CSV table of C-alpha atoms in Angstrom, one decimal:
chain,number,residue,atom,x,y,z
A,197,MET,CA,-15.8,2.9,-25.2
A,198,ILE,CA,-14.2,-0.3,-23.9
A,199,ARG,CA,-12.5,-2.6,-26.3
A,200,ALA,CA,-11.0,-6.0,-25.5
A,201,GLU,CA,-8.8,-7.5,-28.2
A,202,ASN,CA,-8.0,-11.2,-28.0
A,203,LEU,CA,-7.7,-10.9,-24.2
A,204,THR,CA,-6.1,-14.1,-22.9
A,205,LYS,CA,-4.9,-15.0,-19.4
A,206,TYR,CA,-3.2,-18.2,-18.3
A,207,TYR,CA,-2.2,-18.9,-14.8
A,208,GLY,CA,0.5,-21.5,-15.5
A,209,ASN,CA,-1.3,-24.1,-17.5
A,210,ILE,CA,-4.7,-23.1,-16.3
A,211,ARG,CA,-6.7,-21.1,-18.7
A,212,ALA,CA,-8.7,-18.3,-17.1
A,213,VAL,CA,-9.7,-16.3,-20.2
A,214,GLU,CA,-9.1,-17.3,-23.8
A,215,ASP,CA,-9.2,-14.9,-26.8
A,216,LEU,CA,-11.9,-12.6,-25.6
A,217,THR,CA,-12.8,-9.9,-28.1
A,218,MET,CA,-15.6,-7.4,-27.6
A,219,GLU,CA,-16.4,-3.7,-28.1
A,220,VAL,CA,-18.7,-2.0,-25.6
A,221,PRO,CA,-19.9,1.3,-27.2
A,222,ASP,CA,-20.3,4.6,-25.3
A,223,GLY,CA,-23.3,4.8,-23.1
A,224,THR,CA,-23.9,1.1,-22.9
A,225,ILE,CA,-24.7,-0.7,-19.7
A,226,LEU,CA,-23.4,-4.2,-20.2
A,227,GLY,CA,-24.4,-7.2,-18.0
A,228,PHE,CA,-21.5,-9.6,-17.8
A,229,LEU,CA,-22.8,-13.1,-17.1
A,230,GLY,CA,-21.3,-16.5,-16.6
A,231,PRO,CA,-21.0,-19.3,-14.0
A,232,ASN,CA,-18.6,-18.9,-11.1
A,233,GLY,CA,-15.0,-19.4,-12.3
A,234,ALA,CA,-15.9,-18.6,-15.9
A,235,GLY,CA,-13.4,-15.8,-16.1
A,236,LYS,CA,-15.6,-12.7,-15.4
A,237,THR,CA,-13.4,-11.3,-12.6
A,238,THR,CA,-10.2,-12.0,-14.5
A,239,THR,CA,-11.6,-10.2,-17.6
A,240,MET,CA,-12.6,-7.2,-15.5
A,241,ARG,CA,-9.1,-7.2,-13.8
A,242,MET,CA,-7.5,-7.1,-17.3
A,243,LEU,CA,-9.8,-4.3,-18.4
A,244,THR,CA,-8.8,-2.2,-15.3
A,245,GLY,CA,-5.1,-3.0,-15.6
A,246,TYR,CA,-4.8,-4.9,-12.4
A,247,THR,CA,-4.0,-8.1,-14.2
A,248,THR,CA,-1.6,-8.2,-17.0
A,249,PRO,CA,-3.0,-10.3,-19.9
A,250,THR,CA,-0.9,-13.2,-21.3
A,251,ARG,CA,-2.0,-12.1,-24.8
A,252,GLY,CA,-4.2,-9.4,-26.3
A,253,ARG,CA,-4.9,-5.9,-25.1
A,254,ALA,CA,-7.6,-3.8,-23.4
A,255,LEU,CA,-8.4,-0.3,-24.6
A,256,ILE,CA,-10.3,2.3,-22.6
A,257,GLU,CA,-11.5,5.1,-24.8
A,258,GLY,CA,-8.9,3.9,-27.3
A,259,ILE,CA,-6.0,4.0,-24.8
A,260,ASP,CA,-4.1,0.8,-24.2
A,261,ILE,CA,-4.2,0.2,-20.4
A,262,GLN,CA,-0.9,-1.7,-20.4
A,263,ARG,CA,1.0,0.9,-22.5
A,264,GLU,CA,-0.4,4.1,-21.0
A,265,PRO,CA,-1.7,2.9,-17.6
A,266,LEU,CA,-2.0,6.3,-16.0
A,267,LYS,CA,-3.9,7.9,-18.8
A,268,ALA,CA,-6.3,4.9,-19.1
A,269,LYS,CA,-6.8,4.4,-15.3
A,270,ARG,CA,-7.9,8.1,-15.0
A,271,LEU,CA,-11.0,7.2,-17.0
A,272,ILE,CA,-12.0,4.1,-15.0
A,273,GLY,CA,-14.0,3.7,-11.8
A,274,TYR,CA,-13.6,0.1,-10.5
A,275,LEU,CA,-15.4,-1.8,-7.9
A,276,PRO,CA,-13.6,-5.1,-7.3
A,277,GLU,CA,-15.2,-8.3,-6.2
A,278,VAL,CA,-14.2,-7.6,-2.6
A,279,PRO,CA,-14.7,-3.9,-1.8
A,280,PRO,CA,-11.2,-2.5,-1.3
A,281,LEU,CA,-11.5,-0.6,1.9
A,282,TYR,CA,-9.1,0.4,4.7
A,283,PRO,CA,-10.9,-0.7,7.9
A,284,GLU,CA,-8.9,1.8,10.0
A,285,LEU,CA,-10.1,4.9,8.0
A,286,LYS,CA,-13.2,6.9,8.3
A,287,VAL,CA,-15.5,6.8,5.3
A,288,SER,CA,-14.8,10.5,4.6
A,289,SER,CA,-11.0,10.1,4.9
A,290,PHE,CA,-11.1,7.1,2.6
A,291,LEU,CA,-13.1,9.0,0.0
A,292,ASP,CA,-10.8,11.9,0.4
A,293,PHE,CA,-7.8,9.7,-0.4
A,294,VAL,CA,-9.4,8.3,-3.5
A,295,ALA,CA,-10.5,11.7,-4.6
A,296,GLU,CA,-7.0,13.1,-4.3
A,297,VAL,CA,-5.5,10.3,-6.2
A,298,LYS,CA,-8.1,10.8,-8.9
A,299,GLY,CA,-6.8,14.4,-9.2
A,300,LEU,CA,-9.5,16.3,-7.4
A,301,ARG,CA,-8.5,19.3,-5.2
A,302,GLY,CA,-10.0,21.9,-3.0
A,303,LYS,CA,-13.6,22.9,-3.4
A,304,LYS,CA,-14.1,20.5,-6.3
A,305,LYS,CA,-12.9,17.6,-4.2
A,306,LYS,CA,-15.3,18.5,-1.4
A,307,GLU,CA,-18.3,18.8,-3.7
A,308,GLU,CA,-17.5,15.5,-5.4
A,309,ILE,CA,-17.2,13.7,-2.1
A,310,ASP,CA,-20.5,15.2,-0.9
A,311,ARG,CA,-22.1,14.1,-4.1
A,312,VAL,CA,-21.0,10.5,-3.9
A,313,ILE,CA,-21.8,10.3,-0.2
A,314,SER,CA,-25.4,11.3,-1.0
A,315,GLN,CA,-25.7,9.2,-4.1
A,316,ALA,CA,-24.5,6.1,-2.3
A,317,GLY,CA,-26.6,7.0,0.8
A,318,LEU,CA,-23.7,7.2,3.1
A,319,GLU,CA,-24.6,10.4,5.0
A,320,LYS,CA,-25.2,8.6,8.3
A,321,VAL,CA,-21.9,6.8,8.3
A,322,ALA,CA,-19.6,9.4,6.7
A,323,HIS,CA,-17.7,9.9,9.9
A,324,ARG,CA,-17.6,6.4,11.1
A,325,ARG,CA,-14.7,4.0,10.7
A,326,ILE,CA,-15.1,1.5,7.9
A,327,ARG,CA,-14.3,-1.4,10.2
A,328,ASN,CA,-17.6,-0.7,12.1
A,329,LEU,CA,-19.8,-0.7,9.0
A,330,SER,CA,-22.2,-3.4,8.0
A,331,LYS,CA,-21.6,-5.4,4.8
A,332,GLY,CA,-24.2,-3.3,2.9
A,333,TYR,CA,-22.6,-0.1,3.9
A,334,ARG,CA,-19.1,-1.4,3.0
A,335,GLN,CA,-20.4,-2.3,-0.5
A,336,ARG,CA,-21.9,1.2,-0.8
A,337,VAL,CA,-18.5,2.8,0.1
A,338,GLY,CA,-17.0,0.6,-2.6
A,339,ILE,CA,-19.5,1.9,-5.1
A,340,ALA,CA,-19.0,5.5,-3.9
A,341,GLN,CA,-15.2,5.4,-4.5
A,342,ALA,CA,-15.8,3.9,-8.0
A,343,ILE,CA,-18.1,6.7,-9.1
A,344,LEU,CA,-15.9,9.5,-7.6
A,345,ALA,CA,-14.6,12.0,-10.1
A,346,GLU,CA,-17.2,10.9,-12.7
A,347,PRO,CA,-15.2,8.3,-14.6
A,348,ARG,CA,-16.2,7.7,-18.3
A,349,VAL,CA,-16.0,4.0,-17.7
A,350,LEU,CA,-17.4,2.0,-14.8
A,351,ILE,CA,-16.4,-1.6,-14.1
A,352,LEU,CA,-18.4,-3.1,-11.3
A,353,ASP,CA,-17.8,-6.7,-10.1
A,354,GLU,CA,-21.1,-7.9,-8.5
A,355,PRO,CA,-22.1,-4.4,-7.3
A,356,THR,CA,-25.2,-5.5,-5.4
A,357,ILE,CA,-23.9,-8.5,-3.6
A,358,GLY,CA,-24.5,-8.4,0.2
A,359,LEU,CA,-27.1,-5.6,-0.1
A,360,ASP,CA,-30.7,-5.9,1.3
A,361,PRO,CA,-33.6,-5.7,-1.2
A,362,LYS,CA,-34.1,-2.0,-0.6
A,363,GLU,CA,-30.4,-1.2,-1.1
A,364,ILE,CA,-30.4,-3.3,-4.2
A,365,LEU,CA,-33.1,-1.2,-5.7
A,366,GLU,CA,-31.4,2.0,-4.8
A,367,ILE,CA,-28.0,0.9,-6.2
A,368,ARG,CA,-29.7,-0.3,-9.4
A,369,SER,CA,-31.4,3.0,-10.0
A,370,LEU,CA,-28.1,4.7,-9.3
A,371,ILE,CA,-26.3,2.6,-11.9
A,372,LYS,CA,-29.1,3.1,-14.4
A,373,SER,CA,-28.9,6.8,-13.9
A,374,LEU,CA,-25.2,6.7,-14.7
A,375,GLY,CA,-25.8,4.9,-18.0
A,376,GLY,CA,-26.3,7.0,-21.1
A,377,GLN,CA,-23.3,9.3,-20.3
A,378,ARG,CA,-21.0,6.5,-19.2
A,379,THR,CA,-20.0,3.0,-20.3
A,380,VAL,CA,-20.7,0.5,-17.6
A,381,ILE,CA,-19.8,-3.2,-17.3
A,382,LEU,CA,-21.3,-5.0,-14.4
A,383,SER,CA,-21.0,-8.6,-13.5
A,384,THR,CA,-23.8,-10.3,-11.7
A,385,HIS,CA,-25.6,-13.6,-11.1
A,386,ILE,CA,-29.0,-12.0,-10.8
A,387,LEU,CA,-30.6,-12.2,-14.2
A,388,GLN,CA,-33.4,-9.9,-13.2
A,389,GLU,CA,-30.8,-7.2,-12.5
A,390,VAL,CA,-29.6,-7.5,-16.1
A,391,THR,CA,-33.1,-7.2,-17.5
A,392,SER,CA,-33.9,-4.2,-15.3
A,393,ILE,CA,-30.8,-2.1,-15.9
A,394,CYS,CA,-28.7,-3.4,-18.8
A,395,ASP,CA,-29.2,-2.9,-22.5
A,396,SER,CA,-26.6,-5.4,-23.6
A,397,ILE,CA,-25.2,-8.7,-22.3
A,398,ALA,CA,-22.0,-10.7,-22.6
A,399,ILE,CA,-22.1,-14.4,-21.6
A,400,ILE,CA,-18.8,-16.0,-20.8
A,401,ASN,CA,-18.1,-19.7,-20.0
A,402,GLU,CA,-14.9,-21.5,-19.3
A,403,GLY,CA,-12.9,-18.4,-20.3
A,404,ARG,CA,-14.6,-17.9,-23.7
A,405,LEU,CA,-17.1,-15.3,-24.7
A,406,ILE,CA,-20.1,-17.2,-26.1
A,407,GLU,CA,-22.7,-14.5,-26.5
A,408,PHE,CA,-22.5,-10.8,-26.9
A,409,GLY,CA,-25.0,-8.2,-28.0
A,410,LYS,CA,-28.1,-6.2,-27.3
A,411,ILE,CA,-30.4,-8.2,-24.9
A,412,LYS,CA,-33.2,-8.2,-27.5
A,413,GLU,CA,-31.1,-9.5,-30.3
A,414,VAL,CA,-29.6,-12.3,-28.2
A,415,GLU,CA,-33.1,-13.3,-27.0
A,416,GLU,CA,-34.3,-13.3,-30.6
A,417,LYS,CA,-31.4,-15.5,-31.6
A,418,TYR,CA,-32.4,-18.1,-29.1
A,419,GLY,CA,-36.1,-17.6,-29.9
A,420,SER,CA,-36.9,-16.9,-26.3
A,421,THR,CA,-38.1,-13.9,-24.3
A,422,SER,CA,-36.7,-15.2,-21.0
A,423,LEU,CA,-33.1,-14.3,-20.3
A,424,GLU,CA,-33.0,-17.3,-17.9
A,425,GLU,CA,-33.6,-19.7,-20.8
A,426,VAL,CA,-31.2,-17.9,-23.0
A,427,TYR,CA,-28.5,-18.1,-20.3
A,428,ILE,CA,-29.0,-21.8,-19.5
A,429,SER,CA,-28.9,-22.8,-23.2
A,430,ALA,CA,-26.0,-20.6,-24.0
A,431,ILE,CA,-24.0,-22.0,-21.1
A,432,SER,CA,-24.8,-25.6,-22.0
A,433,ARG,CA,-24.0,-25.1,-25.7
A,434,GLY,CA,-20.9,-23.2,-24.8
A,435,GLY,CA,-19.8,-26.1,-22.7
A,436,GLU,CA,-20.0,-28.5,-25.6
A,437,ALA,CA,-18.2,-26.3,-28.0
B,37,MET,CA,4.3,14.5,-6.1
B,38,ARG,CA,0.7,15.1,-5.0
B,39,ASN,CA,-0.1,11.5,-5.3
B,40,THR,CA,2.9,10.6,-3.2
B,41,TRP,CA,1.6,13.0,-0.6
B,42,ALA,CA,-1.9,11.4,-0.8
B,43,ILE,CA,-0.5,8.0,-0.2
B,44,MET,CA,1.7,9.3,2.7
B,45,LYS,CA,-1.3,11.0,4.3
B,46,LYS,CA,-3.3,7.8,4.0
B,47,GLU,CA,-0.6,5.7,5.6
B,48,LEU,CA,-0.1,8.2,8.4
B,49,LYS,CA,-3.9,8.2,9.1
B,50,ILE,CA,-3.8,4.4,9.3
B,51,TYR,CA,-0.8,4.4,11.6
B,52,PHE,CA,-2.4,6.8,14.0
B,53,SER,CA,-5.9,5.3,13.9
B,54,SER,CA,-4.6,1.9,14.9
B,55,PRO,CA,-2.3,1.1,17.8
B,56,THR,CA,0.8,0.5,15.7
B,57,ALA,CA,2.3,3.9,15.7
B,58,TYR,CA,1.5,4.6,19.4
B,59,ILE,CA,2.9,1.2,20.5
B,60,VAL,CA,6.1,1.6,18.4
B,61,ILE,CA,6.7,5.2,19.5
B,62,SER,CA,6.0,4.6,23.2
B,63,LEU,CA,8.0,1.4,23.4
B,64,PHE,CA,10.9,3.2,21.7
B,65,LEU,CA,10.7,6.0,24.3
B,66,LEU,CA,10.4,3.5,27.1
B,67,LEU,CA,13.5,1.5,26.1
B,68,ALA,CA,15.6,4.5,25.0
B,69,GLY,CA,14.7,6.4,28.1
B,70,PHE,CA,15.5,3.4,30.4
B,71,MET,CA,18.9,3.0,28.7
B,72,TYR,CA,19.6,6.8,28.9
B,73,TYR,CA,18.7,6.8,32.6
B,74,VAL,CA,21.0,3.9,33.5
B,75,ILE,CA,23.9,5.4,31.4
B,76,ILE,CA,23.6,8.8,32.8
B,77,SER,CA,23.1,7.6,36.4
B,78,ASN,CA,26.2,5.6,36.1
B,79,PHE,CA,28.0,8.6,34.7
B,80,SER,CA,27.0,10.8,37.6
B,81,LEU,CA,28.2,8.2,40.1
B,82,LEU,CA,31.5,8.1,38.3
B,83,SER,CA,31.8,11.9,38.3
B,84,LEU,CA,31.1,11.9,42.1
B,85,ARG,CA,33.9,9.5,42.7
B,86,ALA,CA,36.2,11.4,40.3
B,87,GLY,CA,35.7,14.5,42.3
B,88,ASN,CA,38.7,13.6,44.5
B,89,ASN,CA,40.9,12.7,41.5
B,90,PRO,CA,41.7,15.6,39.2
B,91,TYR,CA,43.5,13.4,36.6
B,92,PHE,CA,40.5,11.1,36.3
B,93,SER,CA,37.9,13.9,36.3
B,94,SER,CA,39.7,15.7,33.5
B,95,HIS,CA,39.2,12.6,31.4
B,96,LEU,CA,35.5,12.2,32.1
B,97,SER,CA,33.4,13.2,29.1
B,98,LEU,CA,29.7,13.2,28.6
B,99,ASN,CA,30.2,12.6,24.9
B,100,GLN,CA,32.3,9.5,25.5
B,101,SER,CA,30.5,8.0,28.4
B,102,VAL,CA,26.9,9.0,27.8
B,103,TYR,CA,26.1,10.0,24.2
B,104,ILE,CA,28.1,7.3,22.3
B,105,PRO,CA,26.6,4.4,24.3
B,106,PHE,CA,23.2,6.0,24.2
B,107,PHE,CA,23.1,6.3,20.4
B,108,SER,CA,24.4,2.8,19.9
B,109,ASN,CA,21.8,1.4,22.2
B,110,ALA,CA,19.0,3.5,20.6
B,111,ALA,CA,20.1,2.1,17.2
B,112,VAL,CA,19.6,-1.4,18.5
B,113,VAL,CA,16.1,-0.5,19.7
B,114,LEU,CA,15.3,0.9,16.2
B,115,LEU,CA,16.5,-2.4,14.7
B,116,LEU,CA,13.9,-4.2,17.0
B,117,LEU,CA,11.0,-1.8,16.4
B,118,LEU,CA,11.1,-0.5,12.9
B,119,PRO,CA,10.3,-3.9,11.3
B,120,ILE,CA,7.0,-3.7,13.3
B,121,LEU,CA,6.3,-0.3,11.8
B,122,THR,CA,7.0,-1.4,8.2
B,123,MET,CA,5.5,-4.9,8.2
B,124,ARG,CA,2.0,-3.8,7.3
B,125,LEU,CA,2.8,-1.4,4.5
B,126,PHE,CA,2.4,-3.8,1.6
B,127,ALA,CA,1.5,-7.1,3.3
B,128,GLU,CA,-1.8,-5.6,4.6
B,129,GLU,CA,-2.8,-4.2,1.2
B,130,LYS,CA,-2.5,-7.7,-0.2
B,131,ARG,CA,-4.3,-9.4,2.7
B,132,GLN,CA,-7.2,-6.8,2.8
B,133,ARG,CA,-7.4,-6.9,-1.0
B,134,THR,CA,-7.0,-3.1,-1.2
B,135,GLU,CA,-4.1,-3.5,-3.6
B,136,GLU,CA,-6.7,-4.1,-6.2
B,137,LEU,CA,-7.7,-0.5,-5.7
B,138,LEU,CA,-4.2,0.8,-5.2
B,139,PHE,CA,-3.0,-0.7,-8.5
B,140,THR,CA,-6.0,0.4,-10.6
B,141,LEU,CA,-6.0,4.0,-9.4
B,142,PRO,CA,-3.9,6.4,-11.6
B,143,LEU,CA,-0.8,5.9,-9.5
B,144,THR,CA,2.7,4.8,-10.4
B,145,ASN,CA,4.6,2.2,-8.4
B,146,THR,CA,7.2,4.9,-7.6
B,147,GLN,CA,4.5,7.1,-6.0
B,148,ILE,CA,3.1,4.3,-4.0
B,149,ILE,CA,6.5,3.2,-2.7
B,150,LEU,CA,7.7,6.7,-1.9
B,151,GLY,CA,4.5,7.6,-0.1
B,152,LYS,CA,4.6,4.6,2.1
B,153,TYR,CA,8.3,5.0,2.7
B,154,LEU,CA,7.9,8.7,3.7
B,155,ALA,CA,5.0,7.9,6.0
B,156,ALA,CA,7.2,5.5,8.0
B,157,VAL,CA,10.1,7.9,8.0
B,158,THR,CA,7.8,10.6,9.5
B,159,VAL,CA,7.0,8.2,12.4
B,160,LEU,CA,10.7,7.6,12.8
B,161,LEU,CA,11.4,11.3,13.0
B,162,LEU,CA,8.7,11.7,15.7
B,163,MET,CA,10.4,8.9,17.6
B,164,ILE,CA,13.8,10.3,17.6
B,165,VAL,CA,12.8,13.9,18.1
B,166,ALA,CA,10.8,12.9,21.2
B,167,THR,CA,14.1,11.9,22.9
B,168,THR,CA,15.6,15.4,22.5
B,169,PRO,CA,14.3,16.9,25.8
B,170,TYR,CA,16.3,14.5,28.0
B,171,VAL,CA,19.2,14.1,25.6
B,172,PHE,CA,19.8,17.9,25.5
B,173,TYR,CA,19.1,18.4,29.2
B,174,PRO,CA,22.7,18.0,30.3
B,175,PHE,CA,23.6,20.9,28.1
B,176,THR,CA,21.9,23.2,30.6
B,177,ILE,CA,24.2,22.1,33.4
B,178,ALA,CA,27.4,21.1,31.6
B,179,LYS,CA,29.3,21.7,28.4
B,180,PRO,CA,29.4,18.6,26.3
B,181,GLU,CA,30.3,18.9,22.6
B,182,LEU,CA,27.3,19.6,20.5
B,183,ALA,CA,28.5,18.3,17.1
B,184,PRO,CA,28.7,14.6,18.1
B,185,VAL,CA,25.2,14.7,19.5
B,186,LEU,CA,23.9,16.2,16.3
B,187,THR,CA,25.7,13.7,14.1
B,188,GLY,CA,24.5,11.0,16.4
B,189,TYR,CA,21.0,12.0,15.7
B,190,LEU,CA,21.8,12.2,12.0
B,191,GLY,CA,23.1,8.7,12.3
B,192,LEU,CA,20.0,7.4,14.0
B,193,PHE,CA,17.9,9.0,11.3
B,194,LEU,CA,20.0,7.6,8.4
B,195,LEU,CA,20.1,4.1,10.0
B,196,GLY,CA,16.4,4.1,10.7
B,197,SER,CA,15.6,5.2,7.1
B,198,SER,CA,17.7,2.3,5.8
B,199,PHE,CA,15.8,-0.1,8.1
B,200,ILE,CA,12.5,1.3,6.8
B,201,SER,CA,13.4,0.8,3.2
B,202,PHE,CA,14.4,-2.8,3.8
B,203,GLY,CA,11.3,-3.4,5.9
B,204,LEU,CA,9.2,-2.0,3.0
B,205,PHE,CA,10.9,-4.5,0.7
B,206,ALA,CA,10.2,-7.4,3.1
B,207,SER,CA,6.6,-6.3,3.3
B,208,SER,CA,6.2,-6.4,-0.4
B,209,LEU,CA,7.2,-10.0,-0.5
B,210,THR,CA,4.4,-11.5,1.5
B,211,GLU,CA,0.8,-11.0,2.7
B,212,ASN,CA,1.7,-12.1,6.2
B,213,GLN,CA,2.8,-9.2,8.4
B,214,ILE,CA,4.6,-11.5,10.9
B,215,VAL,CA,6.7,-13.0,8.1
B,216,ALA,CA,7.6,-9.5,6.9
B,217,ALA,CA,8.6,-8.4,10.3
B,218,VAL,CA,10.7,-11.5,11.2
B,219,PHE,CA,12.4,-11.5,7.8
B,220,SER,CA,13.4,-7.8,7.9
B,221,PHE,CA,14.5,-8.1,11.5
B,222,ALA,CA,16.7,-11.2,10.9
B,223,ILE,CA,18.3,-9.8,7.7
B,224,LEU,CA,19.0,-6.4,9.2
B,225,LEU,CA,20.5,-8.1,12.3
B,226,LEU,CA,22.7,-10.2,10.0
B,227,LEU,CA,23.8,-7.1,8.1
B,228,TRP,CA,24.6,-5.4,11.4
B,229,LEU,CA,26.8,-8.2,12.7
B,230,ILE,CA,28.3,-9.5,9.4
B,231,TYR,CA,31.6,-7.7,10.3
B,232,TRP,CA,32.1,-10.5,12.9
B,233,LEU,CA,33.2,-12.7,10.1
B,234,THR,CA,36.3,-10.5,9.9
B,235,TYR,CA,37.4,-12.0,13.2
B,236,VAL,CA,37.6,-15.5,11.8
B,237,THR,CA,38.5,-15.0,8.1
B,238,SER,CA,40.4,-12.5,6.1
B,239,PHE,CA,38.3,-13.3,3.0
B,240,MET,CA,36.7,-10.1,1.8
B,241,GLY,CA,37.4,-8.4,5.1
B,242,ASP,CA,37.1,-4.9,3.9
B,243,PHE,CA,34.0,-5.6,1.9
B,244,LEU,CA,32.3,-7.2,5.0
B,245,LYS,CA,33.2,-4.2,7.1
B,246,PHE,CA,31.8,-1.9,4.5
B,247,ILE,CA,28.4,-3.6,4.1
B,248,SER,CA,27.9,-3.9,7.9
B,249,PHE,CA,25.8,-1.2,9.5
B,250,PHE,CA,28.1,-1.1,12.5
B,251,GLY,CA,31.2,0.8,11.5
B,252,HIS,CA,29.3,3.5,9.6
B,253,PHE,CA,27.1,4.3,12.6
B,254,ASP,CA,30.1,4.3,15.0
B,255,ASN,CA,31.8,7.2,13.1
B,256,LEU,CA,28.7,9.3,13.2
B,257,THR,CA,28.2,8.9,17.0
B,258,LYS,CA,31.8,10.2,17.4
B,259,GLY,CA,31.0,13.3,15.5
B,260,VAL,CA,32.8,12.3,12.3
B,261,ILE,CA,30.9,12.9,9.1
B,262,ASP,CA,32.5,10.8,6.5
B,263,THR,CA,30.9,11.0,3.0
B,264,ALA,CA,31.5,7.3,2.7
B,265,ASP,CA,29.2,6.6,5.6
B,266,ILE,CA,26.5,9.0,4.4
B,267,ALA,CA,26.7,7.5,0.9
B,268,TYR,CA,26.5,4.0,2.4
B,269,TYR,CA,23.1,4.8,4.1
B,270,ILE,CA,21.7,6.6,1.1
B,271,SER,CA,22.7,3.7,-1.2
B,272,PHE,CA,21.3,1.1,1.2
B,273,THR,CA,18.0,3.0,1.2
B,274,LEU,CA,17.9,3.3,-2.5
B,275,VAL,CA,18.7,-0.4,-3.0
B,276,GLY,CA,15.8,-1.2,-0.6
B,277,LEU,CA,13.4,1.0,-2.5
B,278,PHE,CA,14.6,-0.3,-5.8
B,279,LEU,CA,14.1,-3.9,-4.7
B,280,THR,CA,10.6,-3.1,-3.6
B,281,TYR,CA,9.9,-1.6,-7.0
B,282,ALA,CA,11.3,-4.7,-8.7
B,283,VAL,CA,9.0,-6.9,-6.6
B,284,LEU,CA,5.9,-4.8,-7.5
B,285,GLU,CA,6.8,-5.0,-11.2
B,286,VAL,CA,7.4,-8.8,-11.1
B,287,LYS,CA,4.2,-9.4,-9.1
B,288,ARG,CA,2.2,-7.5,-11.8
B,289,TRP,CA,2.7,-10.6,-14.0
B,290,TRP,CA,1.4,-13.0,-11.4
B,291,ARG,CA,-1.9,-11.2,-10.6
């Protein structure tokens, strides 16, 4: 379960996120939508403990990420907007580093690394240096490190960006297969992605949460079956509010 | 502890899969070897001439004329090269945006700092250990005193570790590696030479001498182990690491 309570972030006088409260129950795959600059990335960074909120708190499985960062961070797999990769390292050594920090050792570590390499389709490049990989492969390495050690909570900032259509389908089915057991938040601009893999949505505009709930319920509220229409009218309404 | 080890391993892998470590180590060996060659050649010329003069030759000492100048020169080379080794440690994490991973993994700032520090110290150890074959070679043909050579090495190690801890701090301040290197080089040089002020002013003379690297290193090359000197280097290192910690904590609020 992920809980945000009155999360607020100001950069000087600039408001990035204001008073965002939501609760994402276990097993949910939540699509996080909003225009560029609406505060999606800042929200995700506050949930993962990278950014310190100006006000409010983020709870991962009930643990406050600012108060007990180590305990909470052990439960999170995070793919930031730019995949955080060390270009000098080989894919296998990079995953080895992340696995060790996530507390895996010995045989268990090796099995986990093999698992994410095959789930993210990295077999062919496992022993290549990250600097020599294509954009799609880099994105997949980013996803692989996020799902290492089977975290209870996955936070993915635009996970399918830069992938080709086939890769997109593969990653979508991977994310979908992770749901049910895990809580996933993923941000995206592709609405079709949300309808195909998410069961809930959150729409954010100008730092405020304007819609949150099961996709069907939100669609009913707007009297529309097209998520596109819902999104556009939510954003324009949110702008006036 | 294990996390510190994981960070250290990662940093060492990056050092040795990019040109950085190789360049720093080989340039150090080139410069230190060149200096050693000139110093010892000069010494052998002197001892040839001194052969006719028993008084002069009894005053010739390998320790005085070779090892002390060698260690002082090697220390200057460390001052030049270690900022190159440390400049990427935090600056590059920021520039490559990998700090977003580093600071969301279950790691403490202390583990991150110590891991990076120890990785650079490992490279430093390799650098100075690699000079031992030629530095100890004269022991096979003559009888210099061993203790000042060992303390000289201890001095190089302590001095280098202090440079690294300051370099780490400089790197935490910026995402530009060049800025980090130039900043740490300039400040370390200033701290080295700050005792010059005692020539022109008596104001805080003892204090200035105390904070300068220079005097503390001198004692060690002479074979004198003074706890004040050891304490100086250890405190300098701790201050550097603590400042780095403070920067990471403050930056947490700006992200």
